[in-house]
Coordinates of C-alpha atoms in Angstrom, one line a residue:
M1 CA 4.1 47.2 7.4
D2 CA 6.2 44.5 8.9
R3 CA 6.9 41.2 7.2
A4 CA 4.5 39.1 9.3
A5 CA 1.6 41.5 8.6
K6 CA 2.4 41.6 4.9
K7 CA 2.5 37.8 4.8
A8 CA -0.9 37.6 6.5
K9 CA -2.4 40.1 4.2
T10 CA -1.1 38.3 1.1
S11 CA -2.4 35.0 2.5
G12 CA -5.9 36.5 3.0
L13 CA -6.0 37.8 -0.6
V14 CA -5.0 34.4 -1.9
K15 CA -7.8 32.7 0.2
K16 CA -10.4 35.3 -1.1
K17 CA -9.3 34.8 -4.6
A18 CA -9.5 30.9 -4.3
S19 CA -13.0 31.3 -2.7
S20 CA -14.1 33.6 -5.5
S21 CA -12.8 31.2 -8.1
R22 CA -14.8 28.3 -6.5
I23 CA -18.0 30.4 -6.5
T24 CA -17.4 31.3 -10.2
E25 CA -17.0 27.6 -11.1
L26 CA -20.3 26.8 -9.3
W27 CA -22.1 29.5 -11.1
K28 CA -20.7 28.3 -14.5
R29 CA -21.9 24.8 -13.7
E30 CA -25.4 26.0 -12.9
I31 CA -25.7 27.9 -16.2
G32 CA -24.3 25.0 -18.2
E33 CA -20.9 26.6 -19.2
V34 CA -19.0 23.8 -17.4
P35 CA -20.0 20.2 -18.1
P36 CA -21.0 18.2 -14.9
R37 CA -18.2 15.6 -15.6
K38 CA -15.5 18.3 -15.9
F39 CA -16.8 20.0 -12.8
S40 CA -16.7 16.8 -10.8
L41 CA -13.2 16.0 -11.9
K42 CA -12.0 19.5 -11.0
L43 CA -13.8 19.5 -7.7
G44 CA -12.4 16.0 -6.8
A45 CA -8.9 17.1 -7.4
S46 CA -9.2 20.2 -5.3
E47 CA -6.4 20.6 -2.8
D48 CA -8.9 22.5 -0.6
L49 CA -10.9 19.3 -0.1
V50 CA -7.7 17.4 0.8
L51 CA -6.9 20.0 3.4
R52 CA -10.4 19.7 4.9
L53 CA -10.4 15.9 5.3
G54 CA -11.4 14.7 8.7
I55 CA -12.9 11.6 10.3
C56 CA -16.7 11.5 9.8
R57 CA -17.3 8.0 11.0
K58 CA -15.8 5.0 12.8
L59 CA -16.9 1.5 11.8
K60 CA -16.7 -0.9 14.7
E61 CA -17.4 -4.6 14.4
H62 CA -14.1 -6.5 14.2
K63 CA -12.4 -8.1 17.2
G64 CA -8.9 -7.8 15.9
C65 CA -6.6 -5.7 13.7
V66 CA -8.3 -4.7 10.4
N67 CA -5.8 -5.7 7.7
T68 CA -7.8 -4.9 4.5
V69 CA -10.5 -2.4 3.4
S70 CA -11.9 -2.0 -0.1
F71 CA -14.9 -0.3 -1.8
N72 CA -17.1 -1.9 -4.4
D73 CA -17.3 -0.3 -7.8
N74 CA -20.4 1.8 -6.9
G75 CA -18.7 3.0 -3.8
D76 CA -21.8 2.4 -1.6
T77 CA -20.3 -0.7 0.1
L78 CA -17.1 -1.1 2.0
M79 CA -15.5 -4.5 2.7
S80 CA -13.1 -5.3 5.5
G81 CA -11.1 -8.3 6.8
S82 CA -9.4 -8.8 10.1
D83 CA -7.3 -10.9 12.5
D84 CA -10.7 -12.3 13.7
R85 CA -10.9 -14.1 10.3
R86 CA -14.2 -12.5 9.5
V87 CA -15.2 -10.5 6.4
V88 CA -17.6 -7.6 6.9
L89 CA -19.6 -5.7 4.3
W90 CA -20.6 -2.2 5.5
D91 CA -23.1 0.5 4.5
W92 CA -20.4 3.0 5.4
D93 CA -22.7 6.0 4.9
L94 CA -25.1 4.8 7.6
G95 CA -22.3 3.1 9.7
R96 CA -24.1 -0.2 9.8
V97 CA -23.1 -3.8 9.0
K98 CA -24.8 -5.2 5.9
L99 CA -23.3 -8.7 6.2
S100 CA -20.6 -10.4 8.3
F101 CA -19.3 -14.0 7.7
H102 CA -16.4 -16.2 8.7
S103 CA -13.9 -16.5 5.9
K104 CA -13.1 -20.1 6.7
H105 CA -9.4 -19.1 6.9
T106 CA -7.5 -20.6 9.8
D107 CA -5.3 -17.4 10.2
N108 CA -5.6 -13.7 9.9
V109 CA -7.4 -12.4 6.7
F110 CA -4.8 -10.2 4.9
Q111 CA -6.9 -9.1 1.9
A112 CA -10.4 -9.3 0.6
K113 CA -11.6 -8.0 -2.8
F114 CA -14.9 -7.7 -4.7
M115 CA -14.8 -9.3 -8.2
P116 CA -16.0 -6.7 -10.8
C117 CA -19.4 -7.1 -12.5
S118 CA -20.7 -9.6 -10.0
D119 CA -23.3 -7.5 -8.2
D120 CA -20.9 -7.7 -5.2
R121 CA -21.7 -11.4 -4.7
S122 CA -18.3 -12.7 -5.6
I123 CA -15.5 -12.1 -3.1
I124 CA -11.9 -13.4 -3.0
T125 CA -9.7 -13.5 0.1
C126 CA -6.2 -14.5 1.1
A127 CA -4.7 -15.0 4.6
G128 CA -1.9 -15.9 6.9
D129 CA -2.7 -19.6 6.3
G130 CA -1.6 -19.2 2.7
Q131 CA -5.0 -20.1 1.4
V132 CA -6.8 -18.3 -1.4
R133 CA -10.6 -18.6 -1.1
H134 CA -13.7 -17.6 -3.1
A135 CA -16.9 -16.6 -1.4
R136 CA -20.2 -16.5 -3.2
L137 CA -23.1 -14.6 -1.5
L138 CA -26.2 -16.5 -2.3
E139 CA -29.7 -15.1 -2.7
N140 CA -31.0 -16.9 0.4
G141 CA -28.5 -14.9 2.6
T142 CA -26.0 -17.8 3.0
T143 CA -22.4 -17.8 1.9
E144 CA -20.7 -20.5 -0.1
I145 CA -16.9 -20.6 0.4
V146 CA -14.4 -22.8 -1.4
M147 CA -10.6 -22.9 -1.3
L148 CA -9.0 -22.3 -4.7
A149 CA -5.3 -22.7 -3.9
K150 CA -2.7 -22.6 -1.1
H151 CA 0.7 -20.9 -0.9
E152 CA 3.6 -22.3 1.3
G153 CA 3.6 -19.5 3.9
R154 CA 1.5 -16.4 4.1
A155 CA -0.5 -15.1 1.2
H156 CA -0.5 -11.3 1.5
R157 CA -2.0 -9.8 -1.6
L158 CA -4.4 -10.3 -4.5
A159 CA -4.7 -8.4 -7.8
V160 CA -8.0 -8.4 -9.8
E161 CA -7.9 -7.9 -13.5
P162 CA -9.8 -4.7 -14.3
G163 CA -13.4 -5.3 -15.5
S164 CA -13.1 -9.1 -15.2
P165 CA -15.5 -11.0 -13.0
H166 CA -13.3 -14.1 -13.3
K167 CA -9.6 -13.4 -13.4
F168 CA -7.2 -12.5 -10.7
Y169 CA -3.7 -13.1 -9.2
S170 CA -2.3 -14.1 -5.8
S171 CA 1.2 -13.7 -4.4
G172 CA 2.7 -15.1 -1.2
E173 CA 5.8 -15.5 0.9
D174 CA 6.8 -18.6 -1.1
G175 CA 7.6 -16.3 -3.9
V176 CA 4.9 -17.9 -6.1
V177 CA 2.5 -15.9 -8.3
Q178 CA -0.7 -17.7 -9.2
H179 CA -3.3 -16.9 -11.8
F180 CA -6.9 -17.8 -11.3
D181 CA -10.0 -18.1 -13.5
L182 CA -13.1 -18.6 -11.4
R183 CA -14.8 -20.3 -14.4
S184 CA -12.5 -23.2 -14.0
G185 CA -12.1 -23.0 -10.3
T186 CA -8.4 -23.9 -10.5
A187 CA -5.1 -22.0 -10.1
T188 CA -2.2 -21.8 -12.5
E189 CA 1.2 -21.4 -11.0
L190 CA 2.9 -18.9 -13.2
F191 CA 6.4 -18.7 -11.7
T192 CA 8.5 -18.3 -8.5
C193 CA 10.0 -14.9 -8.1
K194 CA 13.7 -15.4 -7.2
S195 CA 16.3 -13.1 -5.7
Y196 CA 19.4 -11.9 -7.6
N197 CA 21.2 -11.3 -4.4
S198 CA 21.6 -14.9 -3.1
P199 CA 24.0 -17.5 -4.7
Q200 CA 21.2 -20.1 -4.8
Y201 CA 18.7 -17.6 -6.4
R202 CA 16.3 -18.4 -3.6
A203 CA 12.7 -17.3 -3.7
I204 CA 11.9 -13.9 -2.3
R205 CA 8.9 -13.3 -0.1
L206 CA 6.3 -11.4 -2.0
Y207 CA 4.3 -8.7 -0.2
A208 CA 2.8 -6.7 -3.1
I209 CA 1.2 -7.2 -6.5
A210 CA -0.6 -4.7 -8.8
I211 CA -2.0 -4.7 -12.3
D212 CA -1.5 -1.9 -14.8
P213 CA -5.0 -0.5 -15.5
R214 CA -4.0 0.8 -19.0
N215 CA -2.6 -2.6 -20.0
P216 CA -3.9 -5.5 -17.9
N217 CA -1.4 -7.8 -19.5
L218 CA 1.3 -6.2 -17.3
F219 CA 1.5 -6.7 -13.6
A220 CA 4.2 -5.9 -10.9
V221 CA 5.3 -7.8 -7.9
A222 CA 7.7 -7.0 -5.1
G223 CA 8.9 -8.3 -1.8
T224 CA 12.1 -8.9 0.1
D225 CA 14.6 -7.2 -2.2
E226 CA 15.1 -3.8 -3.8
Y227 CA 13.4 -4.4 -7.1
A228 CA 9.8 -4.0 -8.3
R229 CA 9.5 -6.5 -11.2
V230 CA 7.1 -6.1 -14.1
Y231 CA 5.8 -9.2 -15.9
D232 CA 3.8 -9.6 -19.1
I233 CA 1.2 -12.4 -18.7
R234 CA 1.5 -13.1 -22.4
K235 CA 5.1 -14.2 -21.9
C236 CA 4.5 -16.5 -19.0
K237 CA 4.4 -20.3 -19.5
W238 CA 0.9 -21.9 -19.3
D239 CA 1.9 -25.4 -20.1
G240 CA 3.3 -26.4 -16.7
S241 CA 6.9 -26.3 -17.9
D242 CA 9.7 -25.3 -15.5
D243 CA 11.0 -22.5 -17.7
Y244 CA 11.5 -19.4 -15.5
C245 CA 9.2 -16.5 -16.5
Q246 CA 11.5 -13.5 -16.9
P247 CA 10.4 -10.0 -15.9
T248 CA 10.1 -7.5 -18.8
D249 CA 11.3 -4.6 -16.6
H250 CA 12.7 -3.7 -13.2
F251 CA 12.3 -0.5 -11.2
C252 CA 14.6 0.7 -8.4
P253 CA 16.1 4.1 -7.5
P254 CA 19.8 4.0 -8.5
H255 CA 21.1 4.6 -5.0
L256 CA 19.2 1.6 -3.7
I257 CA 20.6 -0.9 -6.1
G258 CA 22.6 -3.4 -4.1
E259 CA 20.8 -2.4 -0.8
H260 CA 19.8 -6.0 -0.2
Q261 CA 18.5 -5.3 3.3
L262 CA 15.7 -3.2 2.0
G263 CA 12.4 -4.5 0.6
I264 CA 9.1 -3.3 -0.8
T265 CA 5.7 -3.5 1.0
G266 CA 3.4 -1.6 -1.4
L267 CA 2.8 -1.2 -5.1
A268 CA 0.2 0.8 -7.1
F269 CA -0.2 1.7 -10.7
S270 CA -1.5 5.1 -11.7
D271 CA -4.0 5.5 -14.6
E272 CA -1.0 6.7 -16.7
S273 CA 0.9 3.4 -16.0
E274 CA 3.3 5.1 -13.5
L275 CA 4.4 2.7 -10.8
L276 CA 4.3 3.7 -7.2
V277 CA 6.7 1.8 -4.9
S278 CA 6.8 1.9 -1.1
Y279 CA 10.0 0.7 0.5
C280 CA 10.5 -0.6 4.0
S281 CA 12.8 1.5 6.1
E282 CA 13.0 4.0 3.1
E283 CA 10.8 6.3 1.1
I284 CA 8.1 6.0 -1.5
Y285 CA 9.1 6.4 -5.2
L286 CA 7.1 7.0 -8.4
F287 CA 8.5 5.7 -11.7
R288 CA 7.4 6.3 -15.3
R289 CA 7.5 3.4 -17.6
D290 CA 10.6 4.8 -19.4
M291 CA 12.6 4.8 -16.1
G292 CA 12.9 1.0 -15.9
L293 CA 16.2 -0.8 -15.6
G294 CA 15.1 -3.4 -18.3
P295 CA 14.8 -7.1 -18.1
D296 CA 18.4 -7.6 -16.6
P297 CA 18.9 -5.4 -13.5
L298 CA 22.3 -7.0 -12.8
S299 CA 23.8 -5.0 -15.7
A300 CA 22.9 -1.9 -13.7
A301 CA 24.3 -3.1 -10.4
P302 CA 27.9 -2.5 -9.1
S303 CA 30.3 -5.2 -10.5
S304 CA 32.9 -5.2 -7.7
S305 CA 33.7 -4.1 -4.2
D306 CA 35.6 -1.2 -5.6
T307 CA 32.4 0.2 -7.1
A308 CA 30.0 -0.9 -4.3
L309 CA 28.9 2.6 -3.7
S310 CA 28.3 3.5 -7.3
V311 CA 26.0 2.3 -10.1
S312 CA 26.8 1.9 -13.7
E313 CA 27.1 5.0 -15.9
S314 CA 24.2 4.0 -18.0
V315 CA 21.8 4.0 -15.0
V316 CA 23.1 7.3 -13.8
E317 CA 22.6 8.9 -17.3
A318 CA 19.1 7.4 -17.5
N319 CA 18.1 9.0 -14.2
V320 CA 20.0 12.3 -14.0
K321 CA 17.7 14.0 -16.5
D322 CA 14.5 12.8 -14.9
E323 CA 14.7 11.1 -11.5
S324 CA 11.9 9.3 -9.9
Q325 CA 9.7 11.4 -7.7
V326 CA 10.2 10.7 -4.0
Y327 CA 7.7 11.1 -1.1
K328 CA 9.3 11.6 2.3
G329 CA 8.2 11.8 5.9
H330 CA 6.4 8.7 6.9
T331 CA 7.9 5.6 8.7
N332 CA 7.5 2.1 7.2
C333 CA 9.4 -0.4 9.3
E334 CA 7.0 -2.6 11.3
T335 CA 4.3 -3.9 9.0
V336 CA 3.3 -4.6 5.4
K337 CA 1.8 -1.3 4.4
G338 CA 0.1 -0.5 1.2
V339 CA 0.3 2.7 -0.8
S340 CA -2.4 4.4 -2.8
L341 CA -3.1 7.1 -5.3
F342 CA -5.9 9.5 -4.6
G343 CA -8.0 11.9 -6.7
P344 CA -9.9 11.6 -10.0
K345 CA -6.6 11.8 -12.0
D346 CA -4.3 10.4 -9.2
E347 CA -3.2 13.9 -8.1
Y348 CA -2.2 12.7 -4.6
V349 CA -0.1 9.9 -3.0
V350 CA -1.4 8.4 0.3
S351 CA 0.3 6.2 2.9
G352 CA -0.1 5.0 6.5
S353 CA 2.8 5.2 8.9
D354 CA 4.2 3.4 12.0
C355 CA 3.4 6.6 14.0
G356 CA -0.4 6.1 13.5
R357 CA -0.8 8.9 11.1
I358 CA -1.9 9.2 7.4
F359 CA 0.5 11.1 5.1
I360 CA -0.8 12.8 1.9
W361 CA 1.6 14.2 -0.7
R362 CA 1.0 16.1 -3.9
K363 CA 2.0 13.6 -6.6
K364 CA 3.6 15.9 -9.2
D365 CA 6.2 17.4 -6.9
G366 CA 6.2 15.3 -3.7
E367 CA 5.2 18.1 -1.4
L368 CA 3.7 16.9 1.9
L369 CA 0.2 18.3 2.4
R370 CA -1.3 16.4 5.3
V371 CA -0.3 14.5 8.4
M372 CA -3.5 13.2 10.0
E373 CA -3.9 11.4 13.3
A374 CA -5.7 8.1 12.6
D375 CA -4.6 5.3 15.0
K376 CA -2.8 5.2 18.3
R377 CA -0.3 2.7 16.8
I378 CA 0.1 1.9 13.1
V379 CA -1.9 2.7 10.0
N380 CA -1.6 0.0 7.3
C381 CA -4.4 0.4 4.8
I382 CA -5.8 3.5 3.1
V383 CA -8.1 3.2 0.1
P384 CA -9.8 6.0 -1.9
H385 CA -13.4 6.0 -2.7
P386 CA -13.9 5.2 -6.4
H387 CA -15.8 8.4 -7.2
D388 CA -15.9 10.8 -4.2
P389 CA -13.1 12.7 -2.4
M390 CA -13.0 10.5 0.6
L391 CA -10.8 7.7 2.1
A392 CA -11.2 4.7 4.3
S393 CA -8.3 3.7 6.6
S394 CA -7.4 0.9 9.1
G395 CA -4.6 -0.5 11.0
I396 CA -3.6 -2.2 14.3
E397 CA -6.8 -0.9 16.0
N398 CA -10.1 -2.8 15.5
D399 CA -12.0 -0.1 13.7
I400 CA -12.2 1.6 10.3
K401 CA -12.1 5.3 9.8
I402 CA -14.0 7.1 7.1
W403 CA -12.5 10.4 6.0
T404 CA -14.5 13.1 4.2
P405 CA -13.8 16.8 3.6
N406 CA -16.0 17.9 6.5
A407 CA -13.6 20.3 8.4
T408 CA -14.6 23.9 8.6
N409 CA -11.0 25.1 8.4
R410 CA -8.1 24.1 6.2
A411 CA -5.5 22.0 8.0
T412 CA -1.9 23.2 8.3
L413 CA 1.2 21.0 8.4
P414 CA 2.9 20.1 11.7
V415 CA 5.8 22.3 12.8
K416 CA 8.2 19.4 12.7
V417 CA 8.1 15.6 12.1
K418 CA 11.2 13.6 12.6
K419 CA 12.5 10.1 13.4
V420 CA 15.1 9.6 16.1
P421 CA 16.7 6.1 16.4
I422 CA 18.0 5.3 19.9
H423 CA 19.8 2.4 21.5
D424 CA 18.4 -1.0 22.7
G425 CA 16.2 -1.5 19.7
F426 CA 13.8 1.4 20.4
A427 CA 13.0 4.4 18.3
I428 CA 11.2 7.7 19.0
F429 CA 8.9 9.4 16.6
F430 CA 8.6 13.1 17.4
S431 CA 5.4 14.5 16.1
D432 CA 4.8 18.2 16.7
D433 CA 2.5 17.3 15.5
D434 CA -0.4 16.1 13.4
D435 CA -2.4 18.8 11.5
D436 CA -5.5 18.7 13.6
S437 CA -6.4 21.0 16.5
N438 CA -6.3 18.4 19.2
D439 CA -3.1 18.7 21.3
A440 CA -3.9 15.7 23.4
D441 CA -2.6 13.3 20.9
D442 CA 0.6 15.2 20.3
G443 CA 4.0 14.3 21.6
I444 CA 6.3 11.2 21.5
V445 CA 5.3 7.8 20.3
I446 CA 7.6 4.9 21.2
F447 CA 7.9 1.7 19.3
D448 CA 9.8 -1.5 20.3
H449 CA 12.5 -3.1 18.1
L450 CA 12.4 -0.9 15.0
D451 CA 15.2 -1.2 12.5
Y452 CA 16.1 1.9 10.5
A453 CA 18.2 1.7 7.4
D454 CA 20.7 4.2 8.8
S455 CA 21.0 2.6 12.2
D456 CA 24.1 0.9 13.5
D457 CA 22.1 -2.4 14.1
D458 CA 23.2 -5.0 11.6
S459 CA 19.9 -6.9 11.7
D460 CA 17.8 -6.7 8.5
I461 CA 14.1 -7.2 8.6
F462 CA 14.0 -8.2 5.0
Y463 CA 16.6 -11.0 4.9
D464 CA 14.9 -14.3 4.1
D465 CA 17.5 -16.4 6.0
D466 CA 19.7 -14.8 8.6
D467 CA 21.4 -18.0 9.7
D468 CA 24.1 -20.0 8.0
D469 CA 21.9 -22.9 6.9
D470 CA 19.6 -23.4 4.0
D471 CA 16.6 -24.2 6.2
D472 CA 13.8 -21.6 6.0
D473 CA 11.7 -23.4 8.7
D474 CA 13.7 -21.8 11.5
D475 CA 13.2 -18.4 10.0
D476 CA 9.4 -18.4 10.0
D477 CA 7.5 -17.9 13.2
D478 CA 3.8 -18.1 12.6
D479 CA 1.3 -17.6 15.3
D480 CA -2.0 -19.5 15.6
D481 CA -3.6 -17.1 18.0
D482 CA -6.9 -15.6 16.8
N483 CA -6.3 -12.0 17.7
D484 CA -2.6 -11.6 18.3
D485 CA -1.2 -8.3 17.2
S486 CA 2.2 -9.9 16.9
D487 CA 1.1 -11.4 13.6
D488 CA 1.0 -7.9 12.2
E489 CA 4.4 -6.8 13.3
I490 CA 8.0 -7.6 12.6
E491 CA 8.8 -10.7 14.5
N492 CA 11.8 -10.2 16.8
D493 CA 12.8 -13.7 17.9
T494 CA 16.0 -15.3 16.8
D495 CA 15.7 -13.9 13.3
N496 CA 14.5 -10.5 12.2
D497 CA 13.5 -11.5 8.7
D498 CA 9.8 -11.8 8.7
L499 CA 7.4 -8.9 8.2
G500 CA 3.8 -9.2 9.4
N501 CA 0.9 -8.1 7.2
G502 CA -1.0 -4.9 7.2

């Protein structure tokens, strides 16, 4: 028997064994040997279901890029927000709109979230106009919307305190983190997040914020430098003083310390308090709490030009034994992309990509499992269902895709996926190709003006101020157009320092 035949036979035996195992589990559940909760957790974590994910429905209502999607706690309603400045609530299972209202924002809606324990009638939003708004869905079918606060510059992300119908945070491009309590209707400015890389300790633009579900006193923020900072709300000043609230910990892979041109677009905490960090022009990393650099990351940074390519021995020793898990393959250069954990116990890592595909990795070892065709251009948002093995995704296109394990056959990985930077600011993404059976969408996707970390181009998309003056005004370039995709991409005017939302 030749090697190919032997491999095929072995593969067939493995599949039969897996199928037999699933039938046995079903039988045990029926006779009561396996508790329903345990069976549900085991089924939801099944890699077989991940390999059968496919688009079951497309939700079409928005007239612009869909920048945010989120499920309610029950999972029966999906909410979306868009460049058209509208917020839509969906019965995703039936594919129909339950409610659509104008957010009252004057620019693209970047995030919309349900407040917990509010019967889905309390919604918070933030947008490109810097405003943070609260919408109340009234019994008579109308919507009452008030502005709670405003950032100087775009407000990209919100973080809701788990289980609280009142408390949440906002972060924006002004580097400010604000805390809200809807009972008072006012915002408390906690601090301005400042860069360690600039002589003036200038504010960094914040693109991500997340709360630790195991300890809601802890939250992480990140933006236009290499560090994910963790803060303790109990150590922040509430008396309006100017004392700078110091992070309790910092996270960054050792080899990226000092790489000031990088930045972070997405953060997510696992149920075990691990911190997932998605870098622009780099990879995705997973950190345990004991892998932090501490409250003073400068002690871990190179101290002179002679050691610019090395990090301190203490950092190396701390990470040699157990380095952060890395997830490779996607491209994150053009927009502010989130990153998510998927599965009943966060067994998988999920991210969109500039190539229009969704990437799914096994969390524990970083193995790439799926590369799924989603949009023709860029996928920015992917959120898991709170209970079922399904996903919702959105991006530069105007629709939302619902993904369920509906495929008859298990998907296989593409033969090759690679990025090729070329001259004149263009880059090619070879995709040979996604793991579906449709060859029509395979081939080469070309994007304009991408900047790769390993390219020869000196321009850096995450520098706050590329010119020699101290004026930020000439570095920002906001559009007022209702449905302009350029708001969601890296702006390529005089400066290449501003990242659009996703």
